[in-house]
CSV table of C-alpha atoms in Angstrom, one decimal:
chain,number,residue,atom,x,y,z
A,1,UNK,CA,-8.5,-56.0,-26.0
A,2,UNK,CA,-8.1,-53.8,-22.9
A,3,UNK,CA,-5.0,-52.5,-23.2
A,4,UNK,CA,-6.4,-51.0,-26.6
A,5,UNK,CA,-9.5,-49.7,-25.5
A,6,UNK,CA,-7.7,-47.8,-22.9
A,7,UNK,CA,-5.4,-46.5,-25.2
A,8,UNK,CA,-8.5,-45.5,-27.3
A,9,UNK,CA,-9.9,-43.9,-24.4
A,10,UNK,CA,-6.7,-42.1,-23.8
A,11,UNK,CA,-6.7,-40.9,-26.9
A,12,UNK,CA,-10.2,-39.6,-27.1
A,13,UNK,CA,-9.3,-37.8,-23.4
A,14,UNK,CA,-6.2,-36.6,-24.5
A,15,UNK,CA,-8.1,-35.0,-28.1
A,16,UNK,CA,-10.8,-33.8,-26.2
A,17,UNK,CA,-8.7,-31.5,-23.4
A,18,UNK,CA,-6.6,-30.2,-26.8
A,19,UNK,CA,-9.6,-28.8,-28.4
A,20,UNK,CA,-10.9,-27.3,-25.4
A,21,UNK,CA,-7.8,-25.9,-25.0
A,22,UNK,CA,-7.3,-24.6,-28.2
A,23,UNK,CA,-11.0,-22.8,-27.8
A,24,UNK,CA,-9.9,-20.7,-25.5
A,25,UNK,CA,-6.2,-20.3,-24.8
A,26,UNK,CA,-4.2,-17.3,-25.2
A,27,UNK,CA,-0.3,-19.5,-24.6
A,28,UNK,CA,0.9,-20.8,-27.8
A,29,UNK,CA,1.9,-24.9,-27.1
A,30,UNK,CA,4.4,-26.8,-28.5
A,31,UNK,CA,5.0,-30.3,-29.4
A,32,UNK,CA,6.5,-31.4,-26.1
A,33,UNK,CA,9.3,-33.5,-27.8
A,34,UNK,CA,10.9,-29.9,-29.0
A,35,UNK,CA,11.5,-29.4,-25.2
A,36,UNK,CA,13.1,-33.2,-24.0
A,37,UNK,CA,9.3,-34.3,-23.0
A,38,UNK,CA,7.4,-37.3,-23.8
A,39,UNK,CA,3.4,-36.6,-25.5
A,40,UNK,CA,3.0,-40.3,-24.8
A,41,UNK,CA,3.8,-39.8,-21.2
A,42,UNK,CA,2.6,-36.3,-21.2
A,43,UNK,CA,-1.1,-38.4,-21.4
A,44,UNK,CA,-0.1,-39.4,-18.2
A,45,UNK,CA,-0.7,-36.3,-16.5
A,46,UNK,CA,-4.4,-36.2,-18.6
A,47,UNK,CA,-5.0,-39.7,-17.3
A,48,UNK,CA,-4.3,-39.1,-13.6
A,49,UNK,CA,-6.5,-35.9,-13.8
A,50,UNK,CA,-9.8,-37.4,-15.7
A,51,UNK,CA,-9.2,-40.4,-13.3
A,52,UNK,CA,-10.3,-37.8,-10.3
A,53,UNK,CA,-12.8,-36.2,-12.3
A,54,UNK,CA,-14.3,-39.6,-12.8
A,55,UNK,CA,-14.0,-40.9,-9.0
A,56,UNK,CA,-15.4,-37.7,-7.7
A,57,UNK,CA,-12.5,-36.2,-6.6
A,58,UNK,CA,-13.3,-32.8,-8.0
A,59,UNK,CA,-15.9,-31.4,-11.1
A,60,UNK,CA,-12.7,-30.3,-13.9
A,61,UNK,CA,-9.4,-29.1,-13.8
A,62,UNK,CA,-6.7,-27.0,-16.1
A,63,UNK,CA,-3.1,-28.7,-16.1
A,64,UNK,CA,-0.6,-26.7,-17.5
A,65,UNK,CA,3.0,-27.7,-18.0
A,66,UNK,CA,6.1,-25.5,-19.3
A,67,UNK,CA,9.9,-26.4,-20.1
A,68,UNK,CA,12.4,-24.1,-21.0
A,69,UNK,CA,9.8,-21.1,-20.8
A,70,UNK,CA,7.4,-23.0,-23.6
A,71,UNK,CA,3.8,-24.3,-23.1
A,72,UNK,CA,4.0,-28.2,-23.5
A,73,UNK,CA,0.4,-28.9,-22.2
A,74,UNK,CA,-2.7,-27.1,-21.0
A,75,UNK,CA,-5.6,-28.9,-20.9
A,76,UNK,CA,-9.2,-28.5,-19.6
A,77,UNK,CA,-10.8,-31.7,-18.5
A,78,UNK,CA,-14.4,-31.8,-16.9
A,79,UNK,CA,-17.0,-29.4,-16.5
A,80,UNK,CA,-17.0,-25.9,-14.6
A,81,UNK,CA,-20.4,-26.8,-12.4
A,82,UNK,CA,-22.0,-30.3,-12.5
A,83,UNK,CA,-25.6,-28.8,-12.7
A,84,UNK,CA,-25.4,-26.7,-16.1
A,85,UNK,CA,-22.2,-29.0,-17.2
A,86,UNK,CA,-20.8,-26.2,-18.5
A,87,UNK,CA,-17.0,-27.7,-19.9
A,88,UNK,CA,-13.9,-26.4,-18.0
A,89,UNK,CA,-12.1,-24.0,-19.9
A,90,UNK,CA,-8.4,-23.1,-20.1
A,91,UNK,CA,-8.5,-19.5,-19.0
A,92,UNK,CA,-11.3,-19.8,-16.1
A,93,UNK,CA,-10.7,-18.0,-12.7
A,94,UNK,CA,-9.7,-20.0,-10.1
A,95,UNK,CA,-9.5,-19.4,-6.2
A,96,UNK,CA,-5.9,-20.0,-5.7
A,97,UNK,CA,-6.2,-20.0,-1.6
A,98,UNK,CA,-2.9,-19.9,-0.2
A,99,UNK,CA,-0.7,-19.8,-3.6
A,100,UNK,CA,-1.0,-16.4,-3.0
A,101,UNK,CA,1.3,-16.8,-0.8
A,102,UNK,CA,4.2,-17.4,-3.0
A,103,UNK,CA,3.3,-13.9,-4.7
A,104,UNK,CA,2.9,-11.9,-0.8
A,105,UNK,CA,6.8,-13.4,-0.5
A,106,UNK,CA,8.0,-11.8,-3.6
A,107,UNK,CA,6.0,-8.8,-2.6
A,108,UNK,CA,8.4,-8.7,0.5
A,109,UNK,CA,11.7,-9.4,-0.9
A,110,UNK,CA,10.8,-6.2,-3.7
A,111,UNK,CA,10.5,-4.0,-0.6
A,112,UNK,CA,13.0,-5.5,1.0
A,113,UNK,CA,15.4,-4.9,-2.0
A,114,UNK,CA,13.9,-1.2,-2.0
A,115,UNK,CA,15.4,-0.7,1.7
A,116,UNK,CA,11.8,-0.4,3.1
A,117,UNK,CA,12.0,-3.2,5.2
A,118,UNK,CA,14.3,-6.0,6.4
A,119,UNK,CA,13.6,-9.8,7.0
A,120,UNK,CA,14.6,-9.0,10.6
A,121,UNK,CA,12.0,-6.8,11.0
A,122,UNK,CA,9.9,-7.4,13.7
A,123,UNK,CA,6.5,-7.1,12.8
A,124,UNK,CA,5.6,-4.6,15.2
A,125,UNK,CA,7.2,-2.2,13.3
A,126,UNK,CA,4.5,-2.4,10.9
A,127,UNK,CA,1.6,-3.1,13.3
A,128,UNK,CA,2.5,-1.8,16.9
A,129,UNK,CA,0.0,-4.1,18.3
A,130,UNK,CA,1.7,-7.2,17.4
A,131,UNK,CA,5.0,-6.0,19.0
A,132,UNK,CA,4.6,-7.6,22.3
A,133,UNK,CA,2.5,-10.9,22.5
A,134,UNK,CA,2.2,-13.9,24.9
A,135,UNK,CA,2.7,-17.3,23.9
A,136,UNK,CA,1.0,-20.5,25.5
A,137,UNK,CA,4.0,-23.3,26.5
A,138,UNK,CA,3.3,-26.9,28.1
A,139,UNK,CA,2.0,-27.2,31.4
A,140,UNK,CA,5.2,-28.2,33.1
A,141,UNK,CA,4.1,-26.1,36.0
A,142,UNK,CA,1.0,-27.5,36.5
A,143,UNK,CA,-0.9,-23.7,36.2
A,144,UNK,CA,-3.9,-24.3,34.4
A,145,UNK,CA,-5.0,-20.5,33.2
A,146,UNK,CA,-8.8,-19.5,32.4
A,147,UNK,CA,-10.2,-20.2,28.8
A,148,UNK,CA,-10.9,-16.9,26.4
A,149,UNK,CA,-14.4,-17.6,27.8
A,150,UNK,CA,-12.7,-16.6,31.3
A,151,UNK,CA,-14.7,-20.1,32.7
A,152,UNK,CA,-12.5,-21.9,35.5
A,153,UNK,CA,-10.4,-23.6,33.5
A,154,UNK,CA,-9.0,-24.0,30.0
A,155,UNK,CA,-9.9,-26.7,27.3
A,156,UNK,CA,-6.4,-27.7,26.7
A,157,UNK,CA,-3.6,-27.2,29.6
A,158,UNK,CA,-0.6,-24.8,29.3
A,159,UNK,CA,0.6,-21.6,30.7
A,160,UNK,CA,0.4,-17.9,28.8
A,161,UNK,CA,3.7,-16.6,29.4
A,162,UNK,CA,5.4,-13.1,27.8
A,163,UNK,CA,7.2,-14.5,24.3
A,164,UNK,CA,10.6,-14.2,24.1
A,165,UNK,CA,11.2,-12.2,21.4
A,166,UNK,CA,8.9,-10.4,18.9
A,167,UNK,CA,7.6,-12.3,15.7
A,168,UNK,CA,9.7,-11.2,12.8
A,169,UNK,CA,9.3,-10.9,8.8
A,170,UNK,CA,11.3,-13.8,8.4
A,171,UNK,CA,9.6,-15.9,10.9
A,172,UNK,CA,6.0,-15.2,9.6
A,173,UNK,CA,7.4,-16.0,5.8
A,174,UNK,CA,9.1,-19.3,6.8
A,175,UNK,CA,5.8,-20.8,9.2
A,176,UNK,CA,8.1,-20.2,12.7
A,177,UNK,CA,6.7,-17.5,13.8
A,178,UNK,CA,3.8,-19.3,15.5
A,179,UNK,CA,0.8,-17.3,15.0
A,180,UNK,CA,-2.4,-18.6,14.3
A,181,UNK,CA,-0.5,-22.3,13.4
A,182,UNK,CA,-3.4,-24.7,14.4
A,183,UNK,CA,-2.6,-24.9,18.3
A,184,UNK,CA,-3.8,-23.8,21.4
A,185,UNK,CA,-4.6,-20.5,19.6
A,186,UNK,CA,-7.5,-22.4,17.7
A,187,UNK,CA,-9.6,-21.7,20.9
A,188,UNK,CA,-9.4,-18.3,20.5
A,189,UNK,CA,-11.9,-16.4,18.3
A,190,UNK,CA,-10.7,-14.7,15.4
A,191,UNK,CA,-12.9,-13.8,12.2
A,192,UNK,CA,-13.1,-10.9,9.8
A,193,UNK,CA,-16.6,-8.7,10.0
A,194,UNK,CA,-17.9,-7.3,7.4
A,195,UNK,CA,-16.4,-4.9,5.5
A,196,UNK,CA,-13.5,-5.4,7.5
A,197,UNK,CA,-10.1,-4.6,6.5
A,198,UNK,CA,-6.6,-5.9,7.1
A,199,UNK,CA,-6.1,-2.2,8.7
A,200,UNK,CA,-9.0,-2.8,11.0
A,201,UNK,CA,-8.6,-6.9,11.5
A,202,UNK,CA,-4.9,-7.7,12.9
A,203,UNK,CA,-4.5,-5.8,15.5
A,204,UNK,CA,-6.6,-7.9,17.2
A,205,UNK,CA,-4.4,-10.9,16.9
A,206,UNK,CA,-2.4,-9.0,20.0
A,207,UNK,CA,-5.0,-10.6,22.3
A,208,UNK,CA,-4.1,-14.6,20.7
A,209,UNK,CA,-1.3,-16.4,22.4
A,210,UNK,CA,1.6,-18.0,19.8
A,211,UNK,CA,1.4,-21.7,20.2
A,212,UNK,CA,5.3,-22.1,20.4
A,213,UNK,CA,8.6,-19.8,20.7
A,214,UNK,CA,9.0,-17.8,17.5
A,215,UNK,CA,11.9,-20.0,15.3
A,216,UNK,CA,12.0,-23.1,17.8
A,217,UNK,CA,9.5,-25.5,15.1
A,218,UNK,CA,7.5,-25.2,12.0
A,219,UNK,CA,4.0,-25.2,11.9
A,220,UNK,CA,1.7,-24.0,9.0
A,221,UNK,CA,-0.2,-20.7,9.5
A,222,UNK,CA,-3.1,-21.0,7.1
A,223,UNK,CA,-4.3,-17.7,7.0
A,224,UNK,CA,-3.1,-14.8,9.6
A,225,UNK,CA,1.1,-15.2,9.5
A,226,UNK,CA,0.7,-13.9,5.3
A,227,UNK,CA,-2.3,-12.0,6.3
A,228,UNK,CA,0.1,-9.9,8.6
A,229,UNK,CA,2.5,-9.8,5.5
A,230,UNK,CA,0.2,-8.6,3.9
A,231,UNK,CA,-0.6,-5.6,5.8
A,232,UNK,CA,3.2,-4.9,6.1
A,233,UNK,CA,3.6,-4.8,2.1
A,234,UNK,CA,0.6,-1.7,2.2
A,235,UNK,CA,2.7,-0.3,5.0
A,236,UNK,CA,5.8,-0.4,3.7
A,237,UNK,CA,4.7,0.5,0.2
A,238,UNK,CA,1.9,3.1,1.1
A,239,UNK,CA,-0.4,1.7,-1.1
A,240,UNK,CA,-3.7,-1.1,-0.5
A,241,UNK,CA,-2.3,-4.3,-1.3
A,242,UNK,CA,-4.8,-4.5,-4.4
A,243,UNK,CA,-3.3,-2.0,-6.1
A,244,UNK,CA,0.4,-2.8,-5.2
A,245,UNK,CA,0.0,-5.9,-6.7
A,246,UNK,CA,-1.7,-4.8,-9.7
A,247,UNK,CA,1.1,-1.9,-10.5
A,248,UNK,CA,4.2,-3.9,-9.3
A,249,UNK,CA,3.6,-7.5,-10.1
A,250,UNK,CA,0.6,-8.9,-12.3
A,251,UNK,CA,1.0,-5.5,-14.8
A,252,UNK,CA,4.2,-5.9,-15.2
A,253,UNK,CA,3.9,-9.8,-15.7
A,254,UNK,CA,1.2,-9.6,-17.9
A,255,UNK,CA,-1.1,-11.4,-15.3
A,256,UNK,CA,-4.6,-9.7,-16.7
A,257,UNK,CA,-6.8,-12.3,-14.8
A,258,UNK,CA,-5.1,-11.8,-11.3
A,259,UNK,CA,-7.2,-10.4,-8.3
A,260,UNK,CA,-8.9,-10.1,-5.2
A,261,UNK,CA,-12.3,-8.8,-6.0
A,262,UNK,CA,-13.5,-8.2,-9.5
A,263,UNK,CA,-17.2,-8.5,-10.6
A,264,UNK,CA,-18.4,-9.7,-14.2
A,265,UNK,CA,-16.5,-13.1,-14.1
A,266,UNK,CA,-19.3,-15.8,-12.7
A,267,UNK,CA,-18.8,-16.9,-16.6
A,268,UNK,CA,-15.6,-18.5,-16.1
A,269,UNK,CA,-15.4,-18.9,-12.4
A,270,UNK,CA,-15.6,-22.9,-11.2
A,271,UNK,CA,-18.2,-23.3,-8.3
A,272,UNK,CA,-16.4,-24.2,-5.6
A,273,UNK,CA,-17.5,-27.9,-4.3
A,274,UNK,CA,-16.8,-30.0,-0.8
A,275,UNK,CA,-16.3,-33.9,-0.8
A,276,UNK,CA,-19.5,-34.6,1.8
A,277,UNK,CA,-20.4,-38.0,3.0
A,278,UNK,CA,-18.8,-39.2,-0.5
A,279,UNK,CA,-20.6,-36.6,-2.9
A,280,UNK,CA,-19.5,-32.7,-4.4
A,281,UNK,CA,-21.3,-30.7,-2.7
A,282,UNK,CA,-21.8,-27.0,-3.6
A,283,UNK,CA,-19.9,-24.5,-0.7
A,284,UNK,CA,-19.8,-20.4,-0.5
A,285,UNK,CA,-16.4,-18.7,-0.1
A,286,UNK,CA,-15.5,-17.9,3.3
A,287,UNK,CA,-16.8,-14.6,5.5
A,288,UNK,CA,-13.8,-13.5,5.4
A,289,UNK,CA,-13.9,-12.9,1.3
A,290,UNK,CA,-15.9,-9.4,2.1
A,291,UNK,CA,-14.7,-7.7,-0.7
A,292,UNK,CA,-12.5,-5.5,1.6
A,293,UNK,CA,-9.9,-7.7,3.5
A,294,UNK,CA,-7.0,-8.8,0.9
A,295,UNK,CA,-5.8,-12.3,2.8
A,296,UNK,CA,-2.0,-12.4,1.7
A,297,UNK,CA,-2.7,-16.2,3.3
A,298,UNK,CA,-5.5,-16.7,0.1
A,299,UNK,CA,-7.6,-14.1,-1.2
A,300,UNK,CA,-5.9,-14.3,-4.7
A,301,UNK,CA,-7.7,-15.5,-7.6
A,302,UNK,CA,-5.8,-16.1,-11.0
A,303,UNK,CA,-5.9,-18.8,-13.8
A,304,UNK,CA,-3.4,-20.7,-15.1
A,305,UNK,CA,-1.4,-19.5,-17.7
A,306,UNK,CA,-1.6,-16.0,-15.1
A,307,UNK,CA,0.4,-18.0,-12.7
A,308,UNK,CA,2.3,-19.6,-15.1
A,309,UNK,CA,3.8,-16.3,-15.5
A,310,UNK,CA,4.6,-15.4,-12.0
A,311,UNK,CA,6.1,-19.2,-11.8
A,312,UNK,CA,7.9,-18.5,-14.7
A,313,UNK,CA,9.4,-15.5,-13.2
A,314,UNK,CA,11.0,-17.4,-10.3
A,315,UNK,CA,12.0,-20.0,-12.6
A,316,UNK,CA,14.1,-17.4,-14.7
A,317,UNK,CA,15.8,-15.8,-11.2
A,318,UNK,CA,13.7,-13.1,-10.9
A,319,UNK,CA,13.3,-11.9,-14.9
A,320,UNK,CA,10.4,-12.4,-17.2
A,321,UNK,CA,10.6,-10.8,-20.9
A,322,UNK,CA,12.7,-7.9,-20.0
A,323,UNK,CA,10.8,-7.3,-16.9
A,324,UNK,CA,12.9,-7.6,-13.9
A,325,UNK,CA,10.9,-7.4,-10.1
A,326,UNK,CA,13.6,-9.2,-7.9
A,327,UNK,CA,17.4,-9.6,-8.3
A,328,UNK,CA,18.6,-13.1,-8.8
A,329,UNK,CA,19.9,-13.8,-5.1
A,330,UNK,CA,16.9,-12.7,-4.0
A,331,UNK,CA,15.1,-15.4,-5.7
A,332,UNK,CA,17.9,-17.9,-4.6
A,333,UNK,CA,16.9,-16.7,-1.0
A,334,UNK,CA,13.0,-17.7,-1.5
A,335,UNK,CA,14.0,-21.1,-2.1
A,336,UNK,CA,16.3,-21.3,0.6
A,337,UNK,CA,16.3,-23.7,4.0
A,338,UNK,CA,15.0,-21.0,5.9
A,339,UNK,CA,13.2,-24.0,8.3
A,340,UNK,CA,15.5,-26.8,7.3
A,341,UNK,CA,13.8,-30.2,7.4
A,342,UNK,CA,15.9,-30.6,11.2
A,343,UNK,CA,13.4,-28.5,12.2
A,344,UNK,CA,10.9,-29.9,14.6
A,345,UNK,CA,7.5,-30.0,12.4
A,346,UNK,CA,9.2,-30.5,9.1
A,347,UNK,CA,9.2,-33.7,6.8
A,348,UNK,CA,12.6,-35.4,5.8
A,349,UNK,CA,13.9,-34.1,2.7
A,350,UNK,CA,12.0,-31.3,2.4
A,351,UNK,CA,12.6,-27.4,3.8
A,352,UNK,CA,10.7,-24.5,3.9
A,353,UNK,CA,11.7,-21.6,2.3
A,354,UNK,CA,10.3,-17.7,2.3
A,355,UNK,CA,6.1,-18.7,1.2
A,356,UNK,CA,7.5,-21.9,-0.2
A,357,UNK,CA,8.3,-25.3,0.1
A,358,UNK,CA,11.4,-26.5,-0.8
A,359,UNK,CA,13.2,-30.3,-1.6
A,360,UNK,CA,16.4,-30.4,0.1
A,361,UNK,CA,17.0,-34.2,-0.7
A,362,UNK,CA,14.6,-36.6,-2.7
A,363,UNK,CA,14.9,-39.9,-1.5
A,364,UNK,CA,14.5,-38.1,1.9
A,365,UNK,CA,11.2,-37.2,1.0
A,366,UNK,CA,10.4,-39.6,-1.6
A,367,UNK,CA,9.6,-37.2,-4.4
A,368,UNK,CA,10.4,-37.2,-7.7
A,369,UNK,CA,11.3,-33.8,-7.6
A,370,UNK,CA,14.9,-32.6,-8.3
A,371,UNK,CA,16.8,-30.9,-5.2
A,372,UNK,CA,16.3,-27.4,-5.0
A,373,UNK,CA,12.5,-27.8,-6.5
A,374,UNK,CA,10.0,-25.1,-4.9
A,375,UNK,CA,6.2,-24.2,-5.0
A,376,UNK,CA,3.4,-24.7,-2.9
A,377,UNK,CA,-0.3,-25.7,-3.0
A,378,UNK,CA,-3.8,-24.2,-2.4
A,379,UNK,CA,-6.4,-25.4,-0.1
A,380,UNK,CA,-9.1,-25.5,-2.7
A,381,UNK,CA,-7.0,-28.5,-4.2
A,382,UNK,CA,-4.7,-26.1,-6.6
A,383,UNK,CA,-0.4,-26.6,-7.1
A,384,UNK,CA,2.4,-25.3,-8.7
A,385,UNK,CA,6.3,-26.5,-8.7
A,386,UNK,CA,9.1,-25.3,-10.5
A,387,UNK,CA,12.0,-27.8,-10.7
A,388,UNK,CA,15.0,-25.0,-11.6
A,389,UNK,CA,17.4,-28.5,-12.8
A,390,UNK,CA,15.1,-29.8,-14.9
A,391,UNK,CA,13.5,-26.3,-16.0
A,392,UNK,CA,10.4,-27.2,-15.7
A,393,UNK,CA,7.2,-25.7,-14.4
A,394,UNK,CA,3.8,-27.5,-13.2
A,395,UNK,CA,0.6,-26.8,-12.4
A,396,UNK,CA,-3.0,-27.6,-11.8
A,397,UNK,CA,-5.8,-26.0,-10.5
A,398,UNK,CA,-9.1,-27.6,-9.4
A,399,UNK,CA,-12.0,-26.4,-7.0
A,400,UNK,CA,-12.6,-28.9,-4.3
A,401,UNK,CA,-12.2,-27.5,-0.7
A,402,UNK,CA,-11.0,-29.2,1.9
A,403,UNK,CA,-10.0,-32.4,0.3
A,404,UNK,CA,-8.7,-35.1,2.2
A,405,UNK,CA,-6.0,-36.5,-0.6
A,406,UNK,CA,-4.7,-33.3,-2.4
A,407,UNK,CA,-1.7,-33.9,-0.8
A,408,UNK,CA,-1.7,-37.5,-2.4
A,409,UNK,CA,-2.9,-35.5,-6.0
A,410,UNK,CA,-0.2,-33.5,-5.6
A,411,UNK,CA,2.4,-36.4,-5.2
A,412,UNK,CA,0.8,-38.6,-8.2
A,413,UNK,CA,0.9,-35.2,-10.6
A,414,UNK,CA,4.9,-34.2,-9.8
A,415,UNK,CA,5.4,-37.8,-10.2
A,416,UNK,CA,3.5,-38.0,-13.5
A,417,UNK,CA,5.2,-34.7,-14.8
A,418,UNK,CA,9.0,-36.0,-14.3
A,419,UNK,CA,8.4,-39.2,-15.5
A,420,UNK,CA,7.5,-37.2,-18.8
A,421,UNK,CA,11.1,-35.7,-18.7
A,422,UNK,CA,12.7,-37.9,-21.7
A,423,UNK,CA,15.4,-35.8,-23.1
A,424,UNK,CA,17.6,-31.8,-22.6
């Protein structure tokens, strides 16, 4: 009697998250055993989701799932605010936090292709400030220097010393470049006033140490390494990054629902929630959201079946329905061991590429994720992947900041989509 009634429930969950689907989706589906997957295992992924929906984990969620270029699954499970209830919908706006960083990559290797920049590049071609910086080493020497307070002494040891080398394109793409990555720079101030824009905002990174030798270890720049990238794409390009975007990549792509700042959405835009002292808890989007700054390390906002077309375009080498915005090898080259997993900071099996992670061997990392699988997540508890061998492409979006286990989610959902993999 309980294995039915959960296969009861299942179905009931699995009915319930096509109809909502159906209300409001624009991506025709298919059955999923016309592209080699599973339905019965498909409910899987369903499952997993509701399962965090029920525990607290996070209010609703879209999943979507593509092989072969087709729409196997996308479901809305949950609700879009837990005071009204109002039921998640297919095509609501999401804050995609640092999956925009995927779409500031491509952004660089179009330039690049255009001759307007090079990977080489040092950044302070773009924004002169940067050109020269300091970065804070170990205190081998026993020199404890003054805190950005200038009190007598700092709260964690080290010496400022000239870097070696400018930061480069390449290094701020592939997390080596060492700004802003969650070290000693952390006690220096940095936040975006209002009104504010890129323009006006980085050159004051100038005055932040690095917290290592550019290329000498990975660490993850949440915000400031693509927000730099950012400001190189309007510079190279001589246009705002909003409307370079718009003209070069989501028009193009079809991606209607893809942007930093648009008004007249609250409709289909989750409230964003925290996990506090065991409870959702309602949260306002960060200061630095001013309706001026485009963060290429997450100001984007997009839905599903939008980024299912910009996933979709990496998937097929660079090409989306006659629409071509990168050559093939230049999408080989965003999924490339730019900071092999050798590197200090990285995990066995796994590599980062330009704005992406990628799996270089999966027993290494334990994933069931096919080598040469890319994609990356968002801290608002959102993730894509595309597995190129498999020709498959994943995502889900949520709205939970902060959460402790999305890197656990993230795990149980690739796992969950393979295991659907049945057939060619």
């Amino acid at each position: 009697m309980p294995i039915l009634r959960f296969a009861r429930r299942l179905l009931v969950l699995v009915c319930a998250a096509a109809t909502v689907a159906a209300a409001h989706a624009a991506t025709p589906t298919v059955r999923p055993e016309t592209v080699g997957l599973s339905a019965a295992r498909l409910a899987r992924v369903t499952e997993l989701m509701q399962r965090n929906i029920d525990d607290g984990t996070f209010s609703g969620a879209v999943t979507l799932i593509a092989r072969n270029g087709r729409v196997a699954l996308l479901t809305a499970q949950g609700v879009m605010d837990l005071d009204s209830k109002t039921p998640m919908r297919t095509d609501a706006v999401f804050r995609i936090m640092s999956m925009t960083k995927p779409i500031i990559a491509t952004s660089i290797l179009m330039l690049a292709e255009e001759g307007k920049l090079r990977l080489t590049d040092p950044a302070g071609r773009f924004i002169p400030a940067l050109m020269t910086l300091n970065v804070t080493l170990p205190n081998s020497a026993g020199y404890t220097p003054p805190s950005p307070a200038l009190t007598a002494s700092a709260p964690m040891p080290g010496r400022i010393v000239p870097a070696s080398r400018p930061i480069t394109i390449r290094d701020l793409l592939s997390h080596t470049s060492g700004l802003m990555s969650s070290g000693a720079s952390t006690l220096y101030p940095m936040s975006i006033g209002a009104g504010e824009t890129l323009a006006q905002a980085l050159p004051r990174l100038a005055a932040i140490p690095l917290d290592f030798e550019p290329g000498t270890r990975w660490a993850y720049s949440p915000q400031f390494g693509f927000d730099v990238l950012a400001r190189i794409v309007e510079v190279a390009s001589g246009m705002p990054l909003d409307q370079f975007l718009a003209q070069r990549v989501f028009g193009p792509l079809g991606m209607k629902d893809s942007f930093f700042y648009r008004s007249g959405l609250d409709a289909r835009k989750p409230t964003l929630y925290q996990r506090i002292d065991g409870a959702l808890k309602r949260v306002p989007d960060g200061a630095w959201m001013n309706g001026a700054y485009f963060s290429g390390g997450g100001g984007l906002t997009s839905t599903a079946e939008d980024y299912l077309r910009f996933a979709l375009l990496l998937a097929n080498l660079g090409e989306l329905d006659g629409t071509r915005l990168l050559s093939r090898r230049s999408v080989e080259m965003l999924a490339s061991a730019f900071a092999p997993d050798t590197l200090p900071g990285r995990n066995a099996g796994e590599a980062f590429g330009l704005g992406v992670r990628v799996v270089t061997d999966s027993a290494a990392r334990t994933t069931w994720l096919s080598p040469g699988s890319f994609g990356w997540s968002g801290a608002y508890n959102t993730h894509f992947f595309v597995d190129p061998k498999e020709k498959l492409v994943a995502i889900f979006m949520t709205q939970t900041a902060n959460l402790e286990t999305r890197g656990q989610l993230r795990d149980d959902f690739e796992l969950a989509v393979e295991q659907a993999v049945v057939g060619n």
